[in-house]
Amino acid sequence: MPYSYEYPHPAVTADVIVFSIIEGRLNVVLIRRAAEPFKDCWALPGGFVQMDEDLKAGARRELAEEAGISPDQLAGLPFFQIGAYGHPDRDPRERVITVAFATLVPMDRVSLVASTDAAEVQWFPLDDLPPLAFDHATILSDARAALARMVETRLTDEATAVFAFLPEAFTLAQAQSVFEIVKGQDLDKRNFRKWIDANWEIEDLKRKTTGGRHRPAALFRLVGLKAG
Amino acid sequence: MPYSYEYPHPAVTADVIVFSIIEGRLNVVLIRRAAEPFKDCWALPGGFVQMDEDLKAGARRELAEEAGISPDQLAGLPFFQIGAYGHPDRDPRERVITVAFATLVPMDRVSLVASTDAAEVQWFPLDDLPPLAFDHATILSDARAALARMVETRLTDEATAVFAFLPEAFTLAQAQSVFEIVKGQDLDKRNFRKWIDANWEIEDLKRKTTGGRHRPAALFRLVGLKAG
DNA sequence: CCAAAAGTGTTGGAACTACACCCATGA
DNA sequence: TCATGGGTGTAGTTCCAACACTTTTGG
């Protein structure tokens, strides 16, 4: 036991909620725990923060180790803190305080989730979750609430992060579907189109989707928020 | 050194931003540090979380110890988490991760702040702060941003907490001034009155202010958010 | 030619903004 | 009677919600 302190210290972990959209539903990455406590139970990827790394860096490192998602695969994607969770008995081993982060991965890159070592890693639809270890159900529901708050009316700048769910080149129908899923309510097609180009600078890529047996859709790229 | 662990553990502290409104300006409680590091520097009240207490409970306990504000004086007031701060070198002594909380105290109860022991405790206007210890300036600015977000247009339910700045019985002019200060912009008197009674249930206490050398103002009490 | 999704404007209501005068009190 | 802050309504604008048909492609 080489690490000694004059006063007791809690352990600190960082957990990550990885959101994406798969087949029209919000999904998250869970891993099956290989060790006690909660062995074989599903949990958020995460683990102990090292002494010389920032909380966010620790979260990214654990995400790479446990879910095979490397920090450079997440370059440019939102990665934000949800909060700290520290009920004294949330972990049966010892006092563990966890700091939760969330990230949003594009719907065309969900395959970047890969099992490493023996760990089982899997996407789960948010509305069909298995029982979760620790207080991860609470953390997840807070993260879901944070996501929903980003797209509340009139908070257009916070909503920018939600575009991370979309591929680099997206159709307006895809964009609408993403906002519908995050908000949890259906939107009117024409109103959505008016709203998106009143609020965002989107570049028309002058390309069309192909292959669908229907009229092709124009592809766009997000440039940024409109000034004003 | 009686507390030993197999792996290194950081220390965890809880800090509290106590906001109030004094003479028409947002203020916060700071304490002058009695010990190194940052001895004699001003800092947020806070301290080490004990192993058997919740983060929020630890924050409240430290607030009582360092600023003389007891938990039962805060009963019924908002007390919410701002976030966790854990840059590896934010504390020169050892790795210290802090979880920041904020609370809003009514403008007629600012006197509950009292020095204890040798600690100097004082209200500071937010726009005239001394240099702060650690990364407390960052934390404070995040807390200020969280407060501002509560009163963004259309988020009426989050704005409820802001009423905590007001006395139990308040005039509409006081309420308007509180919202102006939190938002950082002037509001139109008639529009504000329409808005407040479109959105909140406020009870007319059938009493008036006295003593001002002008027309007395009607006193109200917040009942809650209007349904719908 | 049929199925499927893309694309496109107008109208009515609600919410927000701007704006100016009289009232009740204490000194 | 004067200084001070309290109290009140209307009109223009902007924003939001509801709503249906035509177009383009692949099979």
GROMACS .gro file of N, CA, C and O in nm, chain B residues 27-117:
model
  364
  255ASN      N    1  -2.353   4.008  -0.570
  255ASN     CA    2  -2.238   3.992  -0.481
  255ASN      C    3  -2.214   3.844  -0.452
  255ASN      O    4  -2.304   3.762  -0.465
  256VAL      N    5  -2.092   3.814  -0.411
  256VAL     CA    6  -2.059   3.678  -0.367
  256VAL      C    7  -1.981   3.685  -0.237
  256VAL      O    8  -1.915   3.784  -0.207
  257VAL      N    9  -1.989   3.575  -0.163
  257VAL     CA   10  -1.914   3.565  -0.037
  257VAL      C   11  -1.775   3.508  -0.065
  257VAL      O   12  -1.763   3.406  -0.131
  258LEU      N   13  -1.676   3.577  -0.016
  258LEU     CA   14  -1.538   3.525  -0.024
  258LEU      C   15  -1.479   3.522   0.116
  258LEU      O   16  -1.521   3.597   0.204
  259ILE      N   17  -1.383   3.434   0.134
  259ILE     CA   18  -1.312   3.429   0.261
  259ILE      C   19  -1.164   3.454   0.235
  259ILE      O   20  -1.113   3.422   0.127
  260ARG      N   21  -1.100   3.512   0.334
  260ARG     CA   22  -0.957   3.533   0.319
  260ARG      C   23  -0.886   3.410   0.375
  260ARG      O   24  -0.911   3.368   0.488
  261ARG      N   25  -0.800   3.352   0.294
  261ARG     CA   26  -0.735   3.228   0.335
  261ARG      C   27  -0.634   3.254   0.446
  261ARG      O   28  -0.552   3.344   0.436
  262ALA      N   29  -0.642   3.168   0.548
  262ALA     CA   30  -0.553   3.186   0.663
  262ALA      C   31  -0.426   3.104   0.648
  262ALA      O   32  -0.331   3.123   0.722
  263ALA      N   33  -0.426   3.011   0.553
  263ALA     CA   34  -0.311   2.920   0.542
  263ALA      C   35  -0.261   2.914   0.399
  263ALA      O   36  -0.330   2.951   0.304
  264GLU      N   37  -0.140   2.864   0.384
  264GLU     CA   38  -0.086   2.838   0.251
  264GLU      C   39  -0.160   2.721   0.191
  264GLU      O   40  -0.210   2.636   0.265
  265PRO      N   41  -0.168   2.707   0.059
  265PRO     CA   42  -0.122   2.806  -0.038
  265PRO      C   43  -0.221   2.920  -0.053
  265PRO      O   44  -0.333   2.911  -0.004
  266PHE      N   45  -0.179   3.025  -0.120
  266PHE     CA   46  -0.262   3.144  -0.139
  266PHE      C   47  -0.301   3.207  -0.005
  266PHE      O   48  -0.411   3.257   0.009
  267LYS      N   49  -0.211   3.199   0.091
  267LYS     CA   50  -0.237   3.262   0.221
  267LYS      C   51  -0.269   3.411   0.200
  267LYS      O   52  -0.207   3.478   0.118
  268ASP      N   53  -0.372   3.457   0.272
  268ASP     CA   54  -0.417   3.595   0.268
  268ASP      C   55  -0.488   3.633   0.138
  268ASP      O   56  -0.532   3.747   0.122
  269CYS      N   57  -0.498   3.540   0.050
  269CYS     CA   58  -0.568   3.565  -0.076
  269CYS      C   59  -0.717   3.535  -0.054
  269CYS      O   60  -0.754   3.456   0.033
  270TRP      N   61  -0.803   3.600  -0.131
  270TRP     CA   62  -0.946   3.572  -0.120
  270TRP      C   63  -0.983   3.448  -0.202
  270TRP      O   64  -0.924   3.422  -0.307
  271ALA      N   65  -1.079   3.373  -0.148
  271ALA     CA   66  -1.116   3.247  -0.212
  271ALA      C   67  -1.262   3.216  -0.184
  271ALA      O   68  -1.324   3.275  -0.095
  272LEU      N   69  -1.317   3.123  -0.259
  272LEU     CA   70  -1.452   3.075  -0.230
  272LEU      C   71  -1.449   2.992  -0.102
  272LEU      O   72  -1.353   2.919  -0.078
  273PRO      N   73  -1.554   3.001  -0.022
  273PRO     CA   74  -1.562   2.912   0.094
  273PRO      C   75  -1.573   2.767   0.047
  273PRO      O   76  -1.639   2.739  -0.054
  274GLY      N   77  -1.508   2.678   0.118
  274GLY     CA   78  -1.512   2.537   0.079
  274GLY      C   79  -1.404   2.461   0.151
  274GLY      O   80  -1.321   2.520   0.221
  275GLY      N   81  -1.406   2.331   0.135
  275GLY     CA   82  -1.304   2.251   0.202
  275GLY      C   83  -1.322   2.105   0.172
  275GLY      O   84  -1.405   2.067   0.088
  276PHE      N   85  -1.247   2.024   0.239
  276PHE     CA   86  -1.241   1.882   0.207
  276PHE      C   87  -1.371   1.810   0.241
  276PHE      O   88  -1.429   1.832   0.348
  277VAL      N   89  -1.412   1.727   0.151
  277VAL     CA   90  -1.533   1.647   0.171
  277VAL      C   91  -1.498   1.528   0.258
  277VAL      O   92  -1.395   1.463   0.236
  278GLN      N   93  -1.582   1.502   0.356
  278GLN     CA   94  -1.556   1.387   0.442
  278GLN      C   95  -1.603   1.258   0.377
  278GLN      O   96  -1.686   1.259   0.287
  279MET      N   97  -1.548   1.148   0.426
  279MET     CA   98  -1.569   1.021   0.357
  279MET      C   99  -1.711   0.969   0.367
  279MET      O  100  -1.754   0.887   0.288
  280ASP      N  101  -1.783   1.014   0.465
  280ASP     CA  102  -1.918   0.960   0.483
  280ASP      C  103  -2.026   1.063   0.450
  280ASP      O  104  -2.141   1.044   0.486
  281GLU      N  105  -1.989   1.170   0.386
  281GLU     CA  106  -2.091   1.270   0.357
  281GLU      C  107  -2.102   1.293   0.206
  281GLU      O  108  -2.005   1.283   0.131
  282ASP      N  109  -2.221   1.325   0.166
  282ASP     CA  110  -2.250   1.359   0.027
  282ASP      C  111  -2.177   1.489  -0.010
  282ASP      O  112  -2.147   1.571   0.075
  283LEU      N  113  -2.154   1.506  -0.139
  283LEU     CA  114  -2.085   1.627  -0.185
  283LEU      C  115  -2.161   1.752  -0.143
  283LEU      O  116  -2.103   1.850  -0.095
  284LYS      N  117  -2.291   1.748  -0.161
  284LYS     CA  118  -2.371   1.865  -0.126
  284LYS      C  119  -2.368   1.892   0.024
  284LYS      O  120  -2.356   2.006   0.069
  285ALA      N  121  -2.375   1.785   0.101
  285ALA     CA  122  -2.369   1.800   0.246
  285ALA      C  123  -2.234   1.857   0.288
  285ALA      O  124  -2.225   1.941   0.378
  286GLY      N  125  -2.129   1.811   0.222
  286GLY     CA  126  -1.996   1.863   0.253
  286GLY      C  127  -1.986   2.011   0.221
  286GLY      O  128  -1.929   2.089   0.298
  287ALA      N  129  -2.044   2.049   0.110
  287ALA     CA  130  -2.043   2.190   0.072
  287ALA      C  131  -2.116   2.274   0.177
  287ALA      O  132  -2.067   2.379   0.220
  288ARG      N  133  -2.229   2.224   0.221
  288ARG     CA  134  -2.306   2.299   0.322
  288ARG      C  135  -2.231   2.306   0.455
  288ARG      O  136  -2.233   2.409   0.523
  289ARG      N  137  -2.165   2.197   0.492
  289ARG     CA  138  -2.091   2.196   0.617
  289ARG      C  139  -1.977   2.297   0.612
  289ARG      O  140  -1.957   2.377   0.704
  290GLU      N  141  -1.903   2.295   0.502
  290GLU     CA  142  -1.791   2.388   0.490
  290GLU      C  143  -1.840   2.533   0.489
  290GLU      O  144  -1.773   2.622   0.541
  291LEU      N  145  -1.954   2.554   0.430
  291LEU     CA  146  -2.010   2.689   0.427
  291LEU      C  147  -2.042   2.736   0.568
  291LEU      O  148  -2.019   2.853   0.603
  292ALA      N  149  -2.091   2.646   0.649
  292ALA     CA  150  -2.118   2.681   0.789
  292ALA      C  151  -1.987   2.709   0.862
  292ALA      O  152  -1.974   2.809   0.933
  293GLU      N  153  -1.890   2.622   0.842
  293GLU     CA  154  -1.765   2.638   0.915
  293GLU      C  155  -1.689   2.763   0.873
  293GLU      O  156  -1.630   2.832   0.956
  294GLU      N  157  -1.689   2.793   0.746
  294GLU     CA  158  -1.604   2.901   0.698
  294GLU      C  159  -1.674   3.035   0.685
  294GLU      O  160  -1.610   3.138   0.690
  295ALA      N  161  -1.803   3.032   0.664
  295ALA     CA  162  -1.872   3.159   0.643
  295ALA      C  163  -1.986   3.180   0.743
  295ALA      O  164  -2.058   3.279   0.735
  296GLY      N  165  -2.002   3.087   0.834
  296GLY     CA  166  -2.104   3.104   0.936
  296GLY      C  167  -2.247   3.094   0.887
  296GLY      O  168  -2.339   3.141   0.952
  297ILE      N  169  -2.264   3.032   0.770
  297ILE     CA  170  -2.400   3.017   0.718
  297ILE      C  171  -2.444   2.874   0.742
  297ILE      O  172  -2.397   2.782   0.674
  298SER      N  173  -2.534   2.854   0.836
  298SER     CA  174  -2.570   2.718   0.874
  298SER      C  175  -2.669   2.660   0.774
  298SER      O  176  -2.746   2.732   0.711
  299PRO      N  177  -2.666   2.527   0.761
  299PRO     CA  178  -2.757   2.461   0.667
  299PRO      C  179  -2.903   2.498   0.688
  299PRO      O  180  -2.978   2.510   0.591
  300ASP      N  181  -2.945   2.518   0.813
  300ASP     CA  182  -3.088   2.547   0.827
  300ASP      C  183  -3.121   2.691   0.791
  300ASP      O  184  -3.236   2.723   0.759
  301GLN      N  185  -3.021   2.777   0.786
  301GLN     CA  186  -3.047   2.911   0.733
  301GLN      C  187  -3.068   2.905   0.581
  301GLN      O  188  -3.126   2.995   0.522
  302LEU      N  189  -3.017   2.798   0.522
  302LEU     CA  190  -3.032   2.783   0.377
  302LEU      C  191  -3.153   2.698   0.339
  302LEU      O  192  -3.176   2.674   0.221
  303ALA      N  193  -3.228   2.655   0.439
  303ALA     CA  194  -3.344   2.569   0.410
  303ALA      C  195  -3.437   2.639   0.313
  303ALA      O  196  -3.471   2.755   0.329
  304GLY      N  197  -3.476   2.567   0.210
  304GLY     CA  198  -3.569   2.622   0.113
  304GLY      C  199  -3.503   2.703   0.004
  304GLY      O  200  -3.569   2.742  -0.092
  305LEU      N  201  -3.374   2.732   0.017
  305LEU     CA  202  -3.307   2.809  -0.088
  305LEU      C  203  -3.246   2.715  -0.191
  305LEU      O  204  -3.211   2.602  -0.160
  306PRO      N  205  -3.233   2.762  -0.314
  306PRO     CA  206  -3.170   2.677  -0.417
  306PRO      C  207  -3.025   2.647  -0.379
  306PRO      O  208  -2.957   2.730  -0.318
  307PHE      N  209  -2.983   2.528  -0.412
  307PHE     CA  210  -2.844   2.489  -0.385
  307PHE      C  211  -2.811   2.386  -0.491
  307PHE      O  212  -2.854   2.271  -0.482
  308PHE      N  213  -2.739   2.427  -0.593
  308PHE     CA  214  -2.722   2.338  -0.707
  308PHE      C  215  -2.576   2.328  -0.748
  308PHE      O  216  -2.495   2.415  -0.718
  309GLN      N  217  -2.547   2.220  -0.816
  309GLN     CA  218  -2.409   2.196  -0.856
  309GLN      C  219  -2.374   2.275  -0.981
  309GLN      O  220  -2.453   2.283  -1.074
  310ILE      N  221  -2.253   2.330  -0.982
  310ILE     CA  222  -2.202   2.397  -1.101
  310ILE      C  223  -2.118   2.300  -1.183
  310ILE      O  224  -2.131   2.291  -1.305
  311GLY      N  225  -2.032   2.226  -1.118
  311GLY     CA  226  -1.949   2.130  -1.191
  311GLY      C  227  -1.826   2.092  -1.113
  311GLY      O  228  -1.804   2.141  -1.002
  312ALA      N  229  -1.747   2.005  -1.170
  312ALA     CA  230  -1.624   1.958  -1.107
  312ALA      C  231  -1.505   2.020  -1.179
  312ALA      O  232  -1.507   2.035  -1.302
  313TYR      N  233  -1.404   2.055  -1.103
  313TYR     CA  234  -1.285   2.120  -1.157
  313TYR      C  235  -1.164   2.041  -1.114
  313TYR      O  236  -1.141   2.022  -0.994
  314GLY      N  237  -1.085   1.993  -1.209
  314GLY     CA  238  -0.979   1.902  -1.172
  314GLY      C  239  -0.850   1.912  -1.249
  314GLY      O  240  -0.783   1.810  -1.266
  315HIS      N  241  -0.814   2.029  -1.297
  315HIS     CA  242  -0.683   2.038  -1.362
  315HIS      C  243  -0.576   1.990  -1.264
  315HIS      O  244  -0.579   2.023  -1.147
  316PRO      N  245  -0.481   1.911  -1.315
  316PRO     CA  246  -0.386   1.846  -1.225
  316PRO      C  247  -0.308   1.942  -1.137
  316PRO      O  248  -0.271   1.908  -1.025
  317ASP      N  249  -0.284   2.064  -1.184
  317ASP     CA  250  -0.202   2.154  -1.104
  317ASP      C  251  -0.280   2.272  -1.049
  317ASP      O  252  -0.225   2.377  -1.022
  318ARG      N  253  -0.411   2.252  -1.032
  318ARG     CA  254  -0.488   2.366  -0.982
  318ARG      C  255  -0.460   2.394  -0.834
  318ARG      O  256  -0.489   2.502  -0.785
  319ASP      N  257  -0.404   2.296  -0.764
  319ASP     CA  258  -0.361   2.317  -0.625
  319ASP      C  259  -0.215   2.274  -0.615
  319ASP      O  260  -0.182   2.162  -0.653
  320PRO      N  261  -0.130   2.361  -0.566
  320PRO     CA  262   0.013   2.328  -0.563
  320PRO      C  263   0.050   2.220  -0.461
  320PRO      O  264   0.157   2.160  -0.473
  321ARG      N  265  -0.038   2.195  -0.365
  321ARG     CA  266  -0.002   2.098  -0.261
  321ARG      C  267  -0.007   1.955  -0.312
  321ARG      O  268   0.087   1.877  -0.301
  322GLU      N  269  -0.123   1.920  -0.363
  322GLU     CA  270  -0.142   1.783  -0.410
  322GLU      C  271  -0.255   1.789  -0.510
  322GLU      O  272  -0.313   1.895  -0.534
  323ARG      N  273  -0.288   1.677  -0.569
  323ARG     CA  274  -0.399   1.676  -0.664
  323ARG      C  275  -0.529   1.697  -0.588
  323ARG      O  276  -0.565   1.614  -0.503
  324VAL      N  277  -0.598   1.804  -0.620
  324VAL     CA  278  -0.724   1.833  -0.553
  324VAL      C  279  -0.831   1.858  -0.659
  324VAL      O  280  -0.815   1.942  -0.747
  325ILE      N  281  -0.937   1.782  -0.651
  325ILE     CA  282  -1.050   1.801  -0.740
  325ILE      C  283  -1.160   1.868  -0.659
  325ILE      O  284  -1.188   1.827  -0.546
  326THR      N  285  -1.218   1.971  -0.713
  326THR     CA  286  -1.323   2.038  -0.637
  326THR      C  287  -1.455   2.032  -0.711
  326THR      O  288  -1.459   2.033  -0.835
  327VAL      N  289  -1.561   2.020  -0.635
  327VAL     CA  290  -1.695   2.023  -0.691
  327VAL      C  291  -1.760   2.152  -0.642
  327VAL      O  292  -1.765   2.177  -0.522
  328ALA      N  293  -1.803   2.233  -0.737
  328ALA     CA  294  -1.856   2.365  -0.701
  328ALA      C  295  -2.009   2.363  -0.697
  328ALA      O  296  -2.074   2.302  -0.781
  329PHE      N  297  -2.062   2.430  -0.596
  329PHE     CA  298  -2.206   2.447  -0.581
  329PHE      C  299  -2.237   2.596  -0.576
  329PHE      O  300  -2.151   2.677  -0.543
  330ALA      N  301  -2.361   2.629  -0.604
  330ALA     CA  302  -2.403   2.768  -0.590
  330ALA      C  303  -2.533   2.775  -0.513
  330ALA      O  304  -2.615   2.683  -0.517
  331THR      N  305  -2.548   2.883  -0.439
  331THR     CA  306  -2.674   2.906  -0.369
  331THR      C  307  -2.708   3.054  -0.381
  331THR      O  308  -2.621   3.137  -0.408
  332LEU      N  309  -2.836   3.085  -0.365
  332LEU     CA  310  -2.885   3.223  -0.381
  332LEU      C  311  -2.949   3.264  -0.251
  332LEU      O  312  -3.046   3.199  -0.207
  333VAL      N  313  -2.900   3.366  -0.187
  333VAL     CA  314  -2.963   3.406  -0.060
  333VAL      C  315  -3.040   3.536  -0.079
  333VAL      O  316  -3.001   3.624  -0.154
  334PRO      N  317  -3.153   3.546  -0.007
  334PRO     CA  318  -3.240   3.662  -0.022
  334PRO      C  319  -3.168   3.791   0.015
  334PRO      O  320  -3.084   3.793   0.105
  335MET      N  321  -3.204   3.897  -0.052
  335MET     CA  322  -3.137   4.025  -0.032
  335MET      C  323  -3.160   4.079   0.110
  335MET      O  324  -3.080   4.160   0.155
  336ASP      N  325  -3.262   4.032   0.179
  336ASP     CA  326  -3.283   4.079   0.316
  336ASP      C  327  -3.219   3.987   0.419
  336ASP      O  328  -3.246   3.998   0.538
  337ARG      N  329  -3.138   3.895   0.372
  337ARG     CA  330  -3.071   3.807   0.468
  337ARG      C  331  -2.921   3.801   0.445
  337ARG      O  332  -2.857   3.703   0.480
  338VAL      N  333  -2.866   3.903   0.385
  338VAL     CA  334  -2.723   3.901   0.357
  338VAL      C  335  -2.641   3.905   0.485
  338VAL      O  336  -2.524   3.867   0.486
  339SER      N  337  -2.704   3.945   0.594
  339SER     CA  338  -2.629   3.957   0.719
  339SER      C  339  -2.598   3.822   0.781
  339SER      O  340  -2.524   3.813   0.877
  340LEU      N  341  -2.652   3.715   0.723
  340LEU     CA  342  -2.623   3.584   0.783
  340LEU      C  343  -2.479   3.542   0.762
  340LEU      O  344  -2.433   3.443   0.816
  341VAL      N  345  -2.405   3.616   0.683
  341VAL     CA  346  -2.264   3.586   0.664
  341VAL      C  347  -2.185   3.639   0.782
  341VAL      O  348  -2.191   3.757   0.812
  342ALA      N  349  -2.116   3.550   0.849
  342ALA     CA  350  -2.046   3.591   0.970
  342ALA      C  351  -1.909   3.528   0.976
  342ALA      O  352  -1.893   3.410   0.946
  343SER      N  353  -1.811   3.606   1.015
  343SER     CA  354  -1.678   3.549   1.033
  343SER      C  355  -1.681   3.449   1.148
  343SER      O  356  -1.750   3.468   1.247
  344THR      N  357  -1.608   3.342   1.130
  344THR     CA  358  -1.596   3.244   1.238
  344THR      C  359  -1.448   3.227   1.262
  344THR      O  360  -1.368   3.243   1.171
  345ASP      N  361  -1.412   3.195   1.383
  345ASP     CA  362  -1.271   3.178   1.418
  345ASP      C  363  -1.193   3.300   1.370
  345ASP      O  364  -1.236   3.411   1.388
   0.00000   0.00000   0.00000
